[in-house]
Short mmCIF file of C-alpha atoms and ligand atoms in Angstrom, two decimals:
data_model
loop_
_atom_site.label_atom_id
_atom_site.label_comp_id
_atom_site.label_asym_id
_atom_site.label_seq_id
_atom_site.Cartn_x
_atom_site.Cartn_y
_atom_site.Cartn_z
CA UNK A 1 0.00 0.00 0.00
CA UNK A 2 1.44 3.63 -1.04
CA UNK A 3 2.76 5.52 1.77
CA UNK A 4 0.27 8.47 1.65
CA UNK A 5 -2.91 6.29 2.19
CA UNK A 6 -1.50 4.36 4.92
CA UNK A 7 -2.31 6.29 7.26
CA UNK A 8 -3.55 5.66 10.61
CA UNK A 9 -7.25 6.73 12.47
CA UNK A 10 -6.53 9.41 14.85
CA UNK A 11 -8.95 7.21 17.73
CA UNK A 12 -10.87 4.33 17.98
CA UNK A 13 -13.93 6.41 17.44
CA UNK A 14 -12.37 7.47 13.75
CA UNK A 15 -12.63 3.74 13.08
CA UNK A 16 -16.18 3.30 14.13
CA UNK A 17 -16.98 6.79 12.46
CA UNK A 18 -15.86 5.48 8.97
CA UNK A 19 -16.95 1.98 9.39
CA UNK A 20 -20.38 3.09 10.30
CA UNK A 21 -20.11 5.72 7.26
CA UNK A 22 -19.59 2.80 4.90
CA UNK A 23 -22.12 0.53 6.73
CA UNK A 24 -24.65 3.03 6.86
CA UNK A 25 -26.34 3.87 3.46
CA UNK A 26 -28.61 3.73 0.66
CA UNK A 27 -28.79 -0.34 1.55
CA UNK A 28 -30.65 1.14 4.92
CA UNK A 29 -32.51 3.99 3.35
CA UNK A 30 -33.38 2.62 0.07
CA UNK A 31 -32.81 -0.70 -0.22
CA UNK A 32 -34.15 -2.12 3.05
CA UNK A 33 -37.95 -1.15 3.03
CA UNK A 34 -38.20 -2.58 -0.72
CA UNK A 35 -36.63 -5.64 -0.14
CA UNK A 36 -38.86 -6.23 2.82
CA UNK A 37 -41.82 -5.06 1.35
CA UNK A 38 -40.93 -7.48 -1.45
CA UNK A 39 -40.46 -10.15 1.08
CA UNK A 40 -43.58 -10.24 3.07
CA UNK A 41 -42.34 -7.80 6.11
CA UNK A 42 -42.65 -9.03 9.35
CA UNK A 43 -41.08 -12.64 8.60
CA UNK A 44 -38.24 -11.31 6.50
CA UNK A 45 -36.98 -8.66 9.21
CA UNK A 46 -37.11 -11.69 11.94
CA UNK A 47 -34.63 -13.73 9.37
CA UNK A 48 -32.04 -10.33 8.37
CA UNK A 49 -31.82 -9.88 11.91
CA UNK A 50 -30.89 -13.42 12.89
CA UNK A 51 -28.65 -13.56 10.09
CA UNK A 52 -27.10 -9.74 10.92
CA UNK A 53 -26.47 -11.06 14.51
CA UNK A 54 -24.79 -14.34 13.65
CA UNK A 55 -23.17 -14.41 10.01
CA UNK A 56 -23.20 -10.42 9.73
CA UNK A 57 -21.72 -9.87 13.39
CA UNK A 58 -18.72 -12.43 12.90
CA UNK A 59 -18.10 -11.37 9.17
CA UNK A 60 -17.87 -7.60 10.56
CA UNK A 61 -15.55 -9.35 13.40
CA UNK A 62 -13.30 -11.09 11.46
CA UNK A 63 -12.54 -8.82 8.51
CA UNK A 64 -11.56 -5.97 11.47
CA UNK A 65 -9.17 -8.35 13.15
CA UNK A 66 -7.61 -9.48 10.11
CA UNK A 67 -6.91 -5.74 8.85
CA UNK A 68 -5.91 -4.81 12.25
CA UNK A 69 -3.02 -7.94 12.32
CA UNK A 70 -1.96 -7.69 8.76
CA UNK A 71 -2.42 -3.82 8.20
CA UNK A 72 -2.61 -4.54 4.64
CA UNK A 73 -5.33 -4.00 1.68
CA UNK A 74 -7.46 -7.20 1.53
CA UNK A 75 -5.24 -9.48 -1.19
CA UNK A 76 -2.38 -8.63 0.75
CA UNK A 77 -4.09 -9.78 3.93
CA UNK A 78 -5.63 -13.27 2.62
CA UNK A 79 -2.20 -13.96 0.75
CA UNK A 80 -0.89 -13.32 4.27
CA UNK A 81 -2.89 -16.44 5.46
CA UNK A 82 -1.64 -18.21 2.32
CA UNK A 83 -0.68 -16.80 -0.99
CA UNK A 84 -3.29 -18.86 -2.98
CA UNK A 85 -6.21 -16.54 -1.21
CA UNK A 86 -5.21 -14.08 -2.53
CA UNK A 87 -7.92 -14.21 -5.26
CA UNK A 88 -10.49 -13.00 -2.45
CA UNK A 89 -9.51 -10.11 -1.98
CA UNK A 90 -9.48 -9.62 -6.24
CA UNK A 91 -13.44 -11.06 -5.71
CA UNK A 92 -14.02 -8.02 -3.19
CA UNK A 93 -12.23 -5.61 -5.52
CA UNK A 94 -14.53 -6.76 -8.52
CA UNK A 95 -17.57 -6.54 -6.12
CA UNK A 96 -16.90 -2.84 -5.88
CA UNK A 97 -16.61 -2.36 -9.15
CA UNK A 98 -20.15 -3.93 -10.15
CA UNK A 99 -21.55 -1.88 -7.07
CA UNK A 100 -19.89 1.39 -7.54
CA UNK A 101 -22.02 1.91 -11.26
CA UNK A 102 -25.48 1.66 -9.85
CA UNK A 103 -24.87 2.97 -6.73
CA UNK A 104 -24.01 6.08 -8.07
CA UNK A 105 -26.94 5.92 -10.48
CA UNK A 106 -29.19 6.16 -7.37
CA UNK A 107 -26.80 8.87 -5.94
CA UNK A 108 -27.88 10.99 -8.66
CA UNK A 109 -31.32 10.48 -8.18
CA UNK A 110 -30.79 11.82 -4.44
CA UNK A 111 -29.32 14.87 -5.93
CA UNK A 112 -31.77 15.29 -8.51
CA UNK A 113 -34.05 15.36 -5.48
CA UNK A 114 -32.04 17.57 -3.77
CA UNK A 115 -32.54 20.17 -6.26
CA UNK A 116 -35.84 19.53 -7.22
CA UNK A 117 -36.67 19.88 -3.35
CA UNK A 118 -36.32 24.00 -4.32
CA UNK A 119 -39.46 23.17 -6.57
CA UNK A 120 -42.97 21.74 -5.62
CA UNK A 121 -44.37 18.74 -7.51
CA UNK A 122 -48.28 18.09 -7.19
CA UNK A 123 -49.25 15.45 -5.05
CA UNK A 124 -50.81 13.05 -7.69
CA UNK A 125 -47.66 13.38 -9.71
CA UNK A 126 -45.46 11.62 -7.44
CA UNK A 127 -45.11 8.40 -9.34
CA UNK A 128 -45.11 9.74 -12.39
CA UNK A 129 -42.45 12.27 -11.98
CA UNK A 130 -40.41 9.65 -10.61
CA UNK A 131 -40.84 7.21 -13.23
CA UNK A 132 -40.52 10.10 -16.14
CA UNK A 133 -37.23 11.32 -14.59
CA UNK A 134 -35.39 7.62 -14.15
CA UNK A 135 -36.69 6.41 -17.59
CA UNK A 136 -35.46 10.12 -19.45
CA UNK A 137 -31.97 9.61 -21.56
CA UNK A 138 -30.23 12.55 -20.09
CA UNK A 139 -31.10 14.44 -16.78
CA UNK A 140 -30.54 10.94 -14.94
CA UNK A 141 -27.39 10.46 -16.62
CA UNK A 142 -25.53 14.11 -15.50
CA UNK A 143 -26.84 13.87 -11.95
CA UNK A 144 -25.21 10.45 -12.00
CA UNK A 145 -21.82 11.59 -13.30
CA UNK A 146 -21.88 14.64 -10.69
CA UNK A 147 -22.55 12.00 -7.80
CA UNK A 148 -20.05 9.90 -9.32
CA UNK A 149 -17.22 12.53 -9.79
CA UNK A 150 -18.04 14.08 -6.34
CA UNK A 151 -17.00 10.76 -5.32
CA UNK A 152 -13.71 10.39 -6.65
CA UNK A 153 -12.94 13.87 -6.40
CA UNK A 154 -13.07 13.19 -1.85
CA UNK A 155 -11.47 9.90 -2.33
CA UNK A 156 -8.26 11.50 -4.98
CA UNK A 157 -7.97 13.89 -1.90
CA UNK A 158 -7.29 11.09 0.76
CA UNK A 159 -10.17 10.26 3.49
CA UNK A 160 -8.97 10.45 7.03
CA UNK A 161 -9.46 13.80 7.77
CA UNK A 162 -12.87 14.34 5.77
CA UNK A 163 -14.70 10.82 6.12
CA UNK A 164 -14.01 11.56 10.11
CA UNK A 165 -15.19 15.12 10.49
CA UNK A 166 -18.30 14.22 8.12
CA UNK A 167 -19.02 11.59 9.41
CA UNK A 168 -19.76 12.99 13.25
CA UNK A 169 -21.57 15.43 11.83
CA UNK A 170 -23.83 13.34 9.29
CA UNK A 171 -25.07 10.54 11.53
CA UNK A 172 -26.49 12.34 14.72
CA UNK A 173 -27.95 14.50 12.38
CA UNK A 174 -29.41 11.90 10.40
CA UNK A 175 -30.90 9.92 13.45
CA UNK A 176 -32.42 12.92 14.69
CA UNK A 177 -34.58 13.56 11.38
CA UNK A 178 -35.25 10.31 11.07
CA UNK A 179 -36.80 9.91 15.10
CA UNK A 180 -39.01 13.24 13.97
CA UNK A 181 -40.07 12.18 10.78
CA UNK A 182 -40.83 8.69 12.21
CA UNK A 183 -42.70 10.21 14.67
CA UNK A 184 -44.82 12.53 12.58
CA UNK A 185 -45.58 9.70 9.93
CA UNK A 186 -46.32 7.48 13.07
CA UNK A 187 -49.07 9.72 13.86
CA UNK A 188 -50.92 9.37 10.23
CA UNK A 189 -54.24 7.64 9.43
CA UNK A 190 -53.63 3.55 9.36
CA UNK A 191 -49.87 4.00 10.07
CA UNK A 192 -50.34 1.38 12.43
CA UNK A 193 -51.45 -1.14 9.73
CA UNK A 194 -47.75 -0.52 8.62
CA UNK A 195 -46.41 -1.12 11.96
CA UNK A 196 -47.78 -4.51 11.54
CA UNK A 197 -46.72 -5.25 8.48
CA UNK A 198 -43.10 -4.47 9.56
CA UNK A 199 -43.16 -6.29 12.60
CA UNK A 200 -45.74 -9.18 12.70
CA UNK A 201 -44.10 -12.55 10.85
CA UNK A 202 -46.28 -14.20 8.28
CA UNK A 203 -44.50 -17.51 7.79
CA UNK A 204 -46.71 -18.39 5.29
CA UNK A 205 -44.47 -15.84 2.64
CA UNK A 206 -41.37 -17.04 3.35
CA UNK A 207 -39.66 -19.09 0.88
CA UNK A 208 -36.55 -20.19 0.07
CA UNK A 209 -36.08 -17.02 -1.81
CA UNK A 210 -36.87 -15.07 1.24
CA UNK A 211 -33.50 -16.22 3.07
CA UNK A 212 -31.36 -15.01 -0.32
CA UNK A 213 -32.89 -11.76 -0.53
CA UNK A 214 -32.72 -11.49 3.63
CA UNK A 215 -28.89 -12.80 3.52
CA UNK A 216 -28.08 -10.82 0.39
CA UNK A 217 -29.74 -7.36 2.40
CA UNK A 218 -27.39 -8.28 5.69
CA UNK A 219 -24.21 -8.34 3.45
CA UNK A 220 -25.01 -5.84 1.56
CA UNK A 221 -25.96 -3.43 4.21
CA UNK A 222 -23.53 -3.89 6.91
CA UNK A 223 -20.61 -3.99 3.74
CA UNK A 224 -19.16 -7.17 4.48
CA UNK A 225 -17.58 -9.99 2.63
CA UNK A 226 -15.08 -7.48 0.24
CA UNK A 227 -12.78 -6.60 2.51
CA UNK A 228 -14.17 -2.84 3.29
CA UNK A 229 -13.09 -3.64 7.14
CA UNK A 230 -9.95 -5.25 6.35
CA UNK A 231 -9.12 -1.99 4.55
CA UNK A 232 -10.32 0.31 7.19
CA UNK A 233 -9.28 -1.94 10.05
CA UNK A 234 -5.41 -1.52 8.61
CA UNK A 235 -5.46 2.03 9.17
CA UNK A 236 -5.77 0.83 12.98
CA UNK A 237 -2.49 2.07 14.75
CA UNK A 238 -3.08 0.14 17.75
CA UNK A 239 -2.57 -3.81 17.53
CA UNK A 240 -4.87 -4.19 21.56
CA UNK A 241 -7.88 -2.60 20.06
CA UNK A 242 -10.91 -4.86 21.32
CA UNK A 243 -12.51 -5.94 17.83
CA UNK A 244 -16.26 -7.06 19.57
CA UNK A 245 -16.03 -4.58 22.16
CA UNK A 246 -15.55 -1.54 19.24
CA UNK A 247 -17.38 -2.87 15.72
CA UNK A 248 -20.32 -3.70 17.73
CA UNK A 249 -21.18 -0.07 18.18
CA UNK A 250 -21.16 -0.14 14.04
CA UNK A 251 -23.81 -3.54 13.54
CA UNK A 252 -25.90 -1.85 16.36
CA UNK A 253 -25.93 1.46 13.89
CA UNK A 254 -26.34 -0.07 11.15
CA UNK A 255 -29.77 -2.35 12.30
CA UNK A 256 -30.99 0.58 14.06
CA UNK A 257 -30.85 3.01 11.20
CA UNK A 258 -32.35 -0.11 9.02
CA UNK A 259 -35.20 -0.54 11.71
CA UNK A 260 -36.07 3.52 12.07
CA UNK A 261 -36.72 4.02 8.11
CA UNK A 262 -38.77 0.83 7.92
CA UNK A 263 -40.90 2.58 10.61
CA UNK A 264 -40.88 5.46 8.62
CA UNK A 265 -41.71 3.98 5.24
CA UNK A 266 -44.38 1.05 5.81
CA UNK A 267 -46.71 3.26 7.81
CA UNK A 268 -46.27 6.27 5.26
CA UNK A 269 -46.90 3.58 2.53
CA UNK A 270 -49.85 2.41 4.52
CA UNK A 271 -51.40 5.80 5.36
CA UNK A 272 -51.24 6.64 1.61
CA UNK A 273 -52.11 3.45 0.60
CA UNK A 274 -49.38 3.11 -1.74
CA UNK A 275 -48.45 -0.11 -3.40
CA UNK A 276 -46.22 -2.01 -1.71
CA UNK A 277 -44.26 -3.76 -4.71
CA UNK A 278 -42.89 -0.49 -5.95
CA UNK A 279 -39.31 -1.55 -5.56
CA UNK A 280 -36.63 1.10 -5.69
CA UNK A 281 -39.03 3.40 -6.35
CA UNK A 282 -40.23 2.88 -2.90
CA UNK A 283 -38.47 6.08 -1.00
CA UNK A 284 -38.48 8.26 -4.18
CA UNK A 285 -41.92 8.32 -4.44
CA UNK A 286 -43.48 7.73 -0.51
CA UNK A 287 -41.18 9.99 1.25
CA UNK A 288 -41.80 12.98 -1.17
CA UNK A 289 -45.35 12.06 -0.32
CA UNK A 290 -45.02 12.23 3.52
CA UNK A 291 -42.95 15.47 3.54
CA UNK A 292 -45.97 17.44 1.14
CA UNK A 293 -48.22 16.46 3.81
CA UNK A 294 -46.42 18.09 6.36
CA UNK A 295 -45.69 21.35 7.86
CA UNK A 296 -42.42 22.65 6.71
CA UNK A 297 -42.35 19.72 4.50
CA UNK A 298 -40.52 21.38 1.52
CA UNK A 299 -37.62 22.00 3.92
CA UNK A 300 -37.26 18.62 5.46
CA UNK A 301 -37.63 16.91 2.01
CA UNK A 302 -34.44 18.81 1.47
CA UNK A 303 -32.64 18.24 4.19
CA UNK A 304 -33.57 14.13 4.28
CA UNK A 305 -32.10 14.25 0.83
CA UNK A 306 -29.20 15.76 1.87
CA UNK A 307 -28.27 13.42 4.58
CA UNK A 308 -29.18 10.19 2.51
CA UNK A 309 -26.49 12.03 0.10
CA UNK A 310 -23.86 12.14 3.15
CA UNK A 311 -24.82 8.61 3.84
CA UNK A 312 -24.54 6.93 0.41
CA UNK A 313 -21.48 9.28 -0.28
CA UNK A 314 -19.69 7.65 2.70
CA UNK A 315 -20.53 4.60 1.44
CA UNK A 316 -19.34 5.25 -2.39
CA UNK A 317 -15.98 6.13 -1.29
CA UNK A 318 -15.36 3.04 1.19
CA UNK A 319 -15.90 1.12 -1.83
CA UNK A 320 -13.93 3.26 -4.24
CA UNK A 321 -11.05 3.33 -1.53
CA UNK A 322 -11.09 -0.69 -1.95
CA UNK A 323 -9.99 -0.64 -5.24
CA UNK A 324 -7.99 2.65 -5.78
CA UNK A 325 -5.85 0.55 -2.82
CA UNK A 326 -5.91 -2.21 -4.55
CA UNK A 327 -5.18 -0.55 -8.29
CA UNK A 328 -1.62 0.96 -6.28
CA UNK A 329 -0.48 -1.31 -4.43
CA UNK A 330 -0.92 -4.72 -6.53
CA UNK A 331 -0.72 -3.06 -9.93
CA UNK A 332 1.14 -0.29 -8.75
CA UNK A 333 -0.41 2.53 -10.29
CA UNK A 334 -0.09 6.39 -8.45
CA UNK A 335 -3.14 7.03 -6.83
CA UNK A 336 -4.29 9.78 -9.15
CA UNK A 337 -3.86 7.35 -12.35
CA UNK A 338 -5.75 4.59 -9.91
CA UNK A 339 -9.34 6.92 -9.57
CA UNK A 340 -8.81 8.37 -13.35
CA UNK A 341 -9.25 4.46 -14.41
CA UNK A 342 -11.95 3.71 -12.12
CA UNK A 343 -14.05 6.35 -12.41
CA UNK A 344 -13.80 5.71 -16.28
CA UNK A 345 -15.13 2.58 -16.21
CA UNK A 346 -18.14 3.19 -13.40
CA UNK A 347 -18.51 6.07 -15.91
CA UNK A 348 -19.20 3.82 -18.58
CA UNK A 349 -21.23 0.97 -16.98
CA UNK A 350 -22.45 3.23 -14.91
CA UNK A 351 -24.44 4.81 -17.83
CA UNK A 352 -25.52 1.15 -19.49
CA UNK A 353 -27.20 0.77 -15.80
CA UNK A 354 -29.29 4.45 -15.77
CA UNK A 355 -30.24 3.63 -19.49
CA UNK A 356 -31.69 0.05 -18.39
CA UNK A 357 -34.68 2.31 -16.89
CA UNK A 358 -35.55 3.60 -20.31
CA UNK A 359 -34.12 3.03 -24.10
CA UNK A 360 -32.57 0.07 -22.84
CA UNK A 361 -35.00 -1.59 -20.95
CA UNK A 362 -35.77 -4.16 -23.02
CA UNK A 363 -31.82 -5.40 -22.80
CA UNK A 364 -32.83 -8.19 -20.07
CA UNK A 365 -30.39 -11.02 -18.64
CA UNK A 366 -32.36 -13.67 -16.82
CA UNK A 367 -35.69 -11.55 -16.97
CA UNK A 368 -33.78 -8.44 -15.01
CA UNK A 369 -32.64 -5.03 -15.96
CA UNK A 370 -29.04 -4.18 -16.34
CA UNK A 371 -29.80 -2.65 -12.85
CA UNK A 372 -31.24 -5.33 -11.30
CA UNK A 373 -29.04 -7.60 -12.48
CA UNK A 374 -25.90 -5.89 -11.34
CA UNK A 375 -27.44 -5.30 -7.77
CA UNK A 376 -28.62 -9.04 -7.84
CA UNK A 377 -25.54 -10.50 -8.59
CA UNK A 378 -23.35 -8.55 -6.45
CA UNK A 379 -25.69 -8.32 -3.02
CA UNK A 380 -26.92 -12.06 -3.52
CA UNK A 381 -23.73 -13.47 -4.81
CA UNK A 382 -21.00 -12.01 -5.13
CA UNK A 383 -21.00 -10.10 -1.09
CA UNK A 384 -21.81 -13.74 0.28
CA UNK A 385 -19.24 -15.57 -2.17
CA UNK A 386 -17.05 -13.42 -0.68
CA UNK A 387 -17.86 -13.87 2.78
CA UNK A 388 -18.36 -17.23 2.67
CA UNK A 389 -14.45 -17.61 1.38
CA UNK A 390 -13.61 -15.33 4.26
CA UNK A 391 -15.13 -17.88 6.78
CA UNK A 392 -13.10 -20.78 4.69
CA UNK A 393 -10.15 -19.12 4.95
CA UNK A 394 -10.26 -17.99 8.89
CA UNK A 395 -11.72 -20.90 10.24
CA UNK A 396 -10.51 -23.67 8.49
CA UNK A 397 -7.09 -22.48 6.70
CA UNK A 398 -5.97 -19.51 9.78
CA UNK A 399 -7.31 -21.23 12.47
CA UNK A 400 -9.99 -18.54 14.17
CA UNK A 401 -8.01 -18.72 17.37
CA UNK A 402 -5.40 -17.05 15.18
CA UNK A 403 -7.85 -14.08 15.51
CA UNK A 404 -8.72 -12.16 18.88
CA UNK A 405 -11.48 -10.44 18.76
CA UNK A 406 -12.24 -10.82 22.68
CA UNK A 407 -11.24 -11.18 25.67
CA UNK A 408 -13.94 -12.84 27.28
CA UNK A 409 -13.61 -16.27 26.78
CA UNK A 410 -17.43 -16.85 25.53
CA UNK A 411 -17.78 -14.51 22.99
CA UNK A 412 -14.21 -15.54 21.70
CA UNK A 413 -15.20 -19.31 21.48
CA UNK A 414 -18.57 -18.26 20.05
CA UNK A 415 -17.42 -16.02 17.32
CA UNK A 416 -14.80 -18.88 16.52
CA UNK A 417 -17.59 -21.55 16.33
CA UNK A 418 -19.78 -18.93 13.91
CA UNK A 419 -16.69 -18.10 11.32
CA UNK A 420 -16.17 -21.92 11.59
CA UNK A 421 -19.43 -23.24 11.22
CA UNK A 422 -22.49 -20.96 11.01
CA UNK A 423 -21.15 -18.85 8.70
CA UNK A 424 -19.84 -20.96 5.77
CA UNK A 425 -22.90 -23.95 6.24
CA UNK A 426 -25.73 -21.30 6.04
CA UNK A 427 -24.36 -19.34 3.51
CA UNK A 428 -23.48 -21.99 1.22
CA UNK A 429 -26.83 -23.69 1.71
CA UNK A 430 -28.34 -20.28 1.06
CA UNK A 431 -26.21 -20.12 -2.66
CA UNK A 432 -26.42 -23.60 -3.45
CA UNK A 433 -29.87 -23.23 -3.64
CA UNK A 434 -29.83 -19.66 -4.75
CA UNK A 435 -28.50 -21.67 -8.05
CA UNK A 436 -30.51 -24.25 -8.54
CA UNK A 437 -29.21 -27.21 -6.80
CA UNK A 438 -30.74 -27.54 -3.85
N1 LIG B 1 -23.37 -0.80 3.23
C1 LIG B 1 -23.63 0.16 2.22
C2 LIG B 1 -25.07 0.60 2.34
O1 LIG B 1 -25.79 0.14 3.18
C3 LIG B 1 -23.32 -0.35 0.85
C4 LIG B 1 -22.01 -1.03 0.73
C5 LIG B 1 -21.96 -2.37 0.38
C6 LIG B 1 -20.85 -0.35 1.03
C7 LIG B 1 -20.76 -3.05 0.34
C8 LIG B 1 -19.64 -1.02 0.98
C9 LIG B 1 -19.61 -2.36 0.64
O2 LIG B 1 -25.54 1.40 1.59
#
């Protein structure tokens, strides 16, 4: 790794800060209440949290601890365990670049909201105006590109000092107008219907399919299994930091923030009686709804869109830092050339993704859009490939006692029993069937 970006986290709390800035994001805000909706509700948050709190927790765990040993980019730090592994950390590095494209595309959207928060839409127009602006060739396309470029231009100027500072300042901020706007959609016609629908299981919708998707959202969310903490746990200066006792602060976040915007969404839904299949539509469309109806609304739209900009811009450059990293240190390339590359080809795909809304919708692989299909294949395959590989290669080829990440003698022989067992049977049960062959 190049000298300039090793640098170190001036506290434990600049760790947490940035871990929960990559953790934290549109996979909470956007992608959470869809995928639940889509997944029958109650019953599908019962199975992301059991999977959050036993693969999620130990993946989180165990990618910390190995950054924090080897203090080395994630290829450097599986060929550390044995040279061979070191085509994990290229799987993580690939992840990022099919997620970086179409996570940006829905970074644009938020700043396309952002500015369009200046203007009012009419209330029936909603869906429409949504739908119009994702599906038209150009405006989607430049907000994308400034999202995208914003991007690279914080990571080409180096993270510690920024991610840190923005960080404290973006998620108190961001839990705050989250507990009011909970609280004033909680107080809508039928929003309790949505309460239920968010909490109450209905086994009775839960398929196989229903553990993907819920696996898939736990991965994808807390950004494990491609080596984000491996990367941001070798900035660690001090070798005795307590792994549990500090990254649990940043799963607790993570659920929390995930658990607050379902109980803003499904009651707004609810109390508008919106449809619930709407996908990633789902928090374009219903919040814009929720903040028309109430006072000041205008100016909290704005300010919502603003910190679900901080949040997924946190997250963007944790996963463009992954490969810049990468792009110097194992192909040794200067930083600067490193993002120029990068952000050329997210440029590129990037666009092929917006377009699958409109003139190329009809381009389909397996039934999906470009969009889907990207999101699909790196959230339900790709992130638990990844992980899955991790567990292989801690438990059984490390040895997780190699690995403190406690030092109470419990939750060190349980995490040890989870990377060993839970986490690589479930998840390849999950994928095998995922596939086809179970
Ligand atoms: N966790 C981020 C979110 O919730 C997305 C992400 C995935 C970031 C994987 C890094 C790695 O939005």
């Amino acid at each position: 790794m190049s000298d300039d970006s090793r640098a170190s986290w001036g506290s434990k709390i600049g760790l947490i800060l940035a871990s929960a800035g990559s953790a934290v994001g549109l996979g909470n805000l956007w992608r959470f209440p869809y995928i639940a909706a889509q997944n029958g509700g109650g019953s599908f948050l019962l199975i992301y949290l059991l999977f959050t709190f036993s693969i999620g927790i130990t993946l989180v765990f165990a990618e910390s601890a190995l950054g924090i040993k080897t203090k080395s980019d994630p290829t450097g730090a599986f060929g550390w365990i044995n040279p061979r592994l070191k085509i994990i950390g290229i799987i993580g590095v690939l992840t990022s670049a099919i997620i970086v494209p179409y996570y940006s595309v829905v970074g644009g959207w938020i700043v396309a909201y952002i500015v369009k928060s200046f203007s009012t839409i009419s209330i029936e127009n909603f869906e429409t105006h949504f739908t119009d602006f994702i599906s038209s060739p150009v405006q989607p396309l430049l907000f994308f590109y400034i999202y995208l470029l914003s991007t690279a231009t914080v990571v080409y100027f180096g993270i510690e000092n920024g991610i840190e500072k923005f960080c404290k300042l973006m998620m108190p901020l961001l839990f705050l107008l989250l507990i009011v706007l909970m609280v004033r959609v909680l107080t809508l016609d039928n929003a309790l219907d949505g309460v239920k629908f968010f909490f109450l299981p209905d086994f009775s919708k839960v398929t196989a399919k229903t553990f993907l998707n819920a696996m898939g959202q736990v991965f994808f969310s807390i950004s494990a299994g491609m080596g984000i903490y491996i990367t941001y746990g070798s900035y660690v200066k001090n070798n005795d930091t307590p792994v549990a006792k500090t990254m649990y602060s940043v799963v607790i976040l993570d659920v929390m923030v995930s658990l607050l915007t379902g109980l803003t969404i499904f009651p707004a839904v609810f109390s508008f009686g919106l449809p619930m299949n709407a996908g990633p539509a789902l928090t374009f469309i219903t919040l814009p709804k929720v903040f028309s109806a109430i006072t000041f609304g205008q100016f909290f739209g704005f300010i919502f869109f603003v910190i679900l900009l901080g949040a997924a811009i946190t997250s963007s450059i944790s996963l463009m830092e992954v490969v810049t990293t990468y792009l110097c240190d194992q192909v040794k390339i200067s930083r600067k050339k490193a993002i120029f590359y990068y952000t050329l080809v997210c440029l590129v795909t990037g666009t092929l993704v917006s377009l699958s809304f409109g003139k190329l919708s009809g381009f389909k692989i397996g039934g999906k859009i470009l969009f889907d299909q990207f999101d699909y294949l790196a959230s339900n395959i790709l992130l638990p490939v990844g992980g899955f590989l991790t567990a292989i290669a801690i438990g059984w080829v490390l040895g997780p006692e190699k690995l403190v990440i406690s030092k109470n003698k419990a939750l060190q022989k349980g995490f040890e029993f989870c990377i060993k067992w839970i986490a690589p049977i479930c998840v390849f049960f999950i994928l095998l069937n995922a596939v086809g062959l179970i």
